[in-house]
Amino acid sequence: MPTCVANDVSIYYELTGTGERLLFISGTGADLRDGPRLTDGPLGQAFEILAYDQRGLGQSSVPGWPYGMGDFADDAAALLQAVGWEDCLVLGVSFGGMVAQELAIAHPEKVRRLVLACTSAGGTGGASYPLQDLARLDPDERVARQMELLDTRWDAAWRRAHPEMEAMVGDRMRVDRAGDAGFANQLAARAQHDSTARLGRIACPTLVCGGRYDGIAPPANSEFLAASIPGAQLSFFDGGHLFFIQDPAALPAVAAFLADGAPVGTDP
């Protein structure tokens, strides 16, 4: 099992594929043992991908001390050093996009090109939905509310038309994670995230992208990020928080940007 020690935390990671080096930073509660993986498909065919379980999650260790978003970014930088990557492309999704912002700000030499997907700056730039509020609901209520947040079109008719969406996330959302210290610590760091005053320090080519119907990281949050990062591109796709899965055009467009900075375009 490949692991490295980063900032006194054991980090589990996987290296797959060939091509330009791409660091993939995953979202809230992510575990590499779960599927489906965004690193399959167009990304897996085009890049050498470094993916990992963030501290407190999956097969990485759970620190016994408080930590914040900067610690998650420092873990990513230490992991890059451990595998011998001086710099790389970076794709951060949802919570991973918050970590990626901090990585590009605190360790700019590590990031050659950046994609921030379905994520938020926090503070006055708009925060993503407080997922800790879902933990207070019973399992069926939690699933229903999560589906409304994942895609704001969600109603009875849309549910009947897209049963695969609920099947994809329902079982996971029914699990009670109240005693999961690593997950709770991640949610706490997420709630405190605020990069608004520092986004102007991101100097690498950046694509900000999201789903038009995202209730977790609303489109206005992506618009703020793109307006605040010098030279950033902005693009919306047909879907919600899971737009990578919902819109078949999304992953190829992101792969093209990562490969050569190809313009993706700006949609309303």
XYZ file of C-alpha atoms in Angstrom:
268
model
C 0.000 0.000 0.000
C 1.777 3.221 -1.137
C 1.946 5.788 1.645
C 4.163 8.678 2.601
C 4.504 10.693 5.771
C 3.497 14.318 5.173
C 3.489 16.735 8.096
C 3.422 13.812 10.557
C 0.401 12.282 8.778
C 0.449 9.013 6.842
C -1.028 9.760 3.400
C -2.262 6.960 1.152
C -1.826 7.679 -2.562
C -2.066 6.067 -5.990
C -0.152 6.802 -9.194
C -1.772 5.755 -12.469
C -1.536 6.480 -16.187
C 1.063 8.143 -18.376
C 1.503 11.644 -19.729
C 1.799 15.042 -18.096
C 1.681 14.941 -14.326
C -1.703 15.755 -12.775
C -2.495 16.015 -9.072
C -6.148 15.239 -8.373
C -7.537 16.656 -5.103
C -10.864 15.101 -4.181
C -13.998 16.355 -2.458
C -15.620 16.080 0.955
C -15.507 12.609 2.490
C -13.781 11.079 -0.532
C -12.131 7.671 -0.302
C -10.126 6.128 -3.153
C -11.817 2.793 -2.466
C -15.127 4.282 -3.629
C -16.295 4.817 -7.214
C -16.938 6.171 -9.717
C -13.620 7.945 -10.168
C -13.164 11.144 -12.142
C -9.622 10.020 -12.846
C -10.943 7.317 -15.166
C -12.024 8.119 -18.710
C -10.483 11.096 -20.550
C -8.265 12.135 -17.643
C -6.898 8.652 -17.023
C -6.082 8.277 -20.697
C -4.229 11.584 -20.999
C -2.248 12.113 -17.782
C -0.128 10.496 -15.138
C -2.439 11.028 -12.168
C -1.503 11.293 -8.521
C -4.594 10.830 -6.347
C -4.684 10.433 -2.588
C -6.877 10.118 0.488
C -6.736 13.378 2.387
C -5.773 13.379 6.056
C -8.427 11.805 8.242
C -10.114 9.995 5.335
C -9.916 6.664 3.547
C -6.642 4.862 4.127
C -4.751 7.923 5.378
C -4.258 8.414 9.105
C -6.437 10.573 11.330
C -4.401 13.242 13.152
C -5.205 13.655 16.824
C -4.807 17.415 16.768
C -6.783 20.315 15.242
C -6.031 21.275 11.643
C -7.277 23.650 8.968
C -7.329 24.182 5.216
C -3.696 25.260 5.128
C -2.715 21.873 6.557
C -4.538 20.082 3.728
C -2.628 22.212 1.198
C 0.684 21.555 2.938
C -0.081 17.822 2.793
C -0.510 18.083 -0.987
C 2.798 19.937 -1.332
C 4.593 17.387 0.858
C 3.105 14.519 -1.145
C 4.400 16.060 -4.377
C 7.846 16.281 -2.836
C 7.655 12.684 -1.612
C 6.908 11.308 -5.087
C 9.526 13.539 -6.715
C 7.219 15.937 -8.555
C 8.686 19.437 -8.581
C 5.527 20.838 -10.169
C 2.413 19.585 -11.914
C -1.066 20.285 -13.211
C -3.720 20.427 -10.472
C -7.426 19.581 -10.542
C -9.346 20.303 -7.340
C -13.004 19.323 -7.087
C -15.417 20.752 -4.486
C -13.529 20.598 -1.159
C -10.493 19.690 -3.226
C -10.924 22.981 -5.056
C -10.590 24.808 -1.757
C -7.402 22.873 -1.005
C -6.155 23.620 -4.528
C -6.700 27.350 -3.989
C -4.556 27.211 -0.852
C -1.926 25.115 -2.616
C -1.644 27.606 -5.494
C -1.437 30.516 -3.058
C 0.999 29.037 -0.518
C 3.072 26.883 -2.904
C 2.836 28.631 -6.302
C 5.971 26.933 -7.615
C 4.180 23.573 -7.424
C 1.239 24.432 -9.713
C 1.712 24.860 -13.476
C -1.950 24.941 -14.472
C -5.029 24.832 -12.247
C -8.660 23.733 -12.520
C -11.067 24.698 -9.739
C -14.287 22.722 -10.149
C -17.624 23.206 -8.340
C -15.959 25.015 -5.460
C -16.009 28.292 -3.521
C -13.739 30.947 -2.072
C -15.697 31.317 1.170
C -16.192 34.595 3.005
C -17.606 37.425 0.941
C -16.940 35.387 -2.202
C -19.627 32.921 -1.216
C -19.294 29.731 0.793
C -20.331 26.266 -0.286
C -23.371 24.818 1.477
C -22.592 23.862 5.127
C -22.661 20.097 4.772
C -22.405 19.649 8.538
C -26.076 20.662 8.652
C -26.975 17.455 6.816
C -25.602 15.354 9.665
C -28.461 16.514 11.882
C -31.096 14.980 9.589
C -32.380 11.424 9.627
C -31.080 9.243 6.761
C -34.029 9.658 4.383
C -34.183 13.411 4.967
C -30.428 13.612 4.466
C -30.636 11.864 1.098
C -33.533 14.043 -0.055
C -31.798 17.260 0.932
C -28.520 16.143 -0.609
C -30.225 15.458 -3.917
C -31.814 18.925 -3.914
C -28.370 20.412 -3.340
C -26.575 18.305 -5.931
C -28.940 19.542 -8.651
C -31.408 22.366 -8.094
C -33.753 20.891 -10.729
C -34.487 18.003 -8.371
C -38.189 17.367 -7.827
C -40.495 14.369 -8.108
C -40.621 14.473 -11.907
C -36.855 14.947 -12.297
C -36.283 12.142 -9.792
C -38.345 9.735 -11.884
C -36.430 10.749 -14.993
C -32.992 10.348 -13.372
C -33.118 7.431 -10.897
C -29.392 6.818 -11.394
C -28.541 10.036 -9.541
C -30.079 8.961 -6.258
C -28.733 5.431 -6.675
C -25.240 6.889 -7.040
C -25.199 8.753 -3.724
C -28.113 7.433 -1.666
C -26.352 4.599 0.163
C -23.424 6.810 1.139
C -25.666 9.589 2.421
C -27.606 7.168 4.638
C -24.452 6.277 6.582
C -24.264 8.009 9.950
C -20.792 9.554 10.200
C -21.362 11.308 13.518
C -18.483 9.403 15.121
C -16.055 9.859 12.226
C -13.427 12.250 13.614
C -11.576 12.686 10.326
C -14.764 13.591 8.474
C -15.798 16.022 11.222
C -12.381 17.708 11.105
C -12.625 18.064 7.329
C -16.067 19.672 7.613
C -14.720 22.091 10.244
C -11.838 23.133 7.976
C -14.280 23.497 5.086
C -16.539 25.778 7.133
C -13.620 28.082 7.979
C -12.248 28.334 4.445
C -11.860 31.906 3.147
C -9.410 32.697 0.354
C -11.144 35.849 -0.901
C -8.412 38.331 0.029
C -5.625 36.149 -1.435
C -7.003 34.930 -4.763
C -5.090 37.623 -6.635
C -1.887 35.777 -5.717
C -2.787 32.804 -7.930
C -0.495 33.348 -10.917
C -0.833 30.152 -12.963
C -3.313 29.673 -15.838
C -6.613 28.794 -14.179
C -9.960 27.385 -15.277
C -12.931 27.802 -12.946
C -15.819 25.524 -13.865
C -19.089 24.321 -12.409
C -22.589 23.081 -13.049
C -25.391 25.480 -13.897
C -27.671 23.776 -11.360
C -25.281 23.336 -8.442
C -26.839 24.012 -5.037
C -23.690 23.210 -3.048
C -21.310 25.568 -4.869
C -23.724 27.910 -6.702
C -22.687 29.478 -10.032
C -22.225 32.884 -8.364
C -19.362 31.399 -6.335
C -17.581 30.296 -9.516
C -18.135 33.707 -11.045
C -16.482 35.336 -8.028
C -13.494 33.004 -8.209
C -12.956 33.628 -11.915
C -13.271 37.391 -11.497
C -10.784 37.393 -8.608
C -8.043 35.193 -10.105
C -5.979 37.079 -12.719
C -6.678 35.835 -16.231
C -8.906 32.953 -15.110
C -11.304 31.314 -17.540
C -14.889 30.508 -16.490
C -17.119 27.786 -17.898
C -20.419 26.210 -16.844
C -21.653 22.791 -17.866
C -25.035 21.094 -18.029
C -25.521 19.632 -14.581
C -25.231 20.327 -10.890
C -22.494 19.480 -8.404
C -21.898 16.236 -10.328
C -21.604 17.988 -13.700
C -18.512 15.945 -14.584
C -20.742 12.865 -14.654
C -23.865 14.581 -15.998
C -22.381 16.456 -18.972
C -20.268 14.332 -21.351
C -18.570 17.490 -22.647
C -17.106 18.420 -19.257
C -14.182 16.034 -18.790
C -12.845 16.373 -22.360
C -12.971 20.167 -22.049
C -11.121 20.119 -18.737
C -8.577 17.646 -20.111
C -7.935 19.944 -23.081
C -7.357 22.933 -20.801
C -4.999 20.961 -18.590
C -3.079 19.677 -21.593
C -2.396 22.980 -23.304
C -4.503 25.769 -21.790
C -7.069 25.495 -24.585
C -9.900 28.012 -24.140
C -13.002 26.380 -22.724
C -15.340 29.333 -23.110
C -17.718 31.166 -20.827
C -21.363 30.189 -20.620
C -24.159 32.137 -18.871
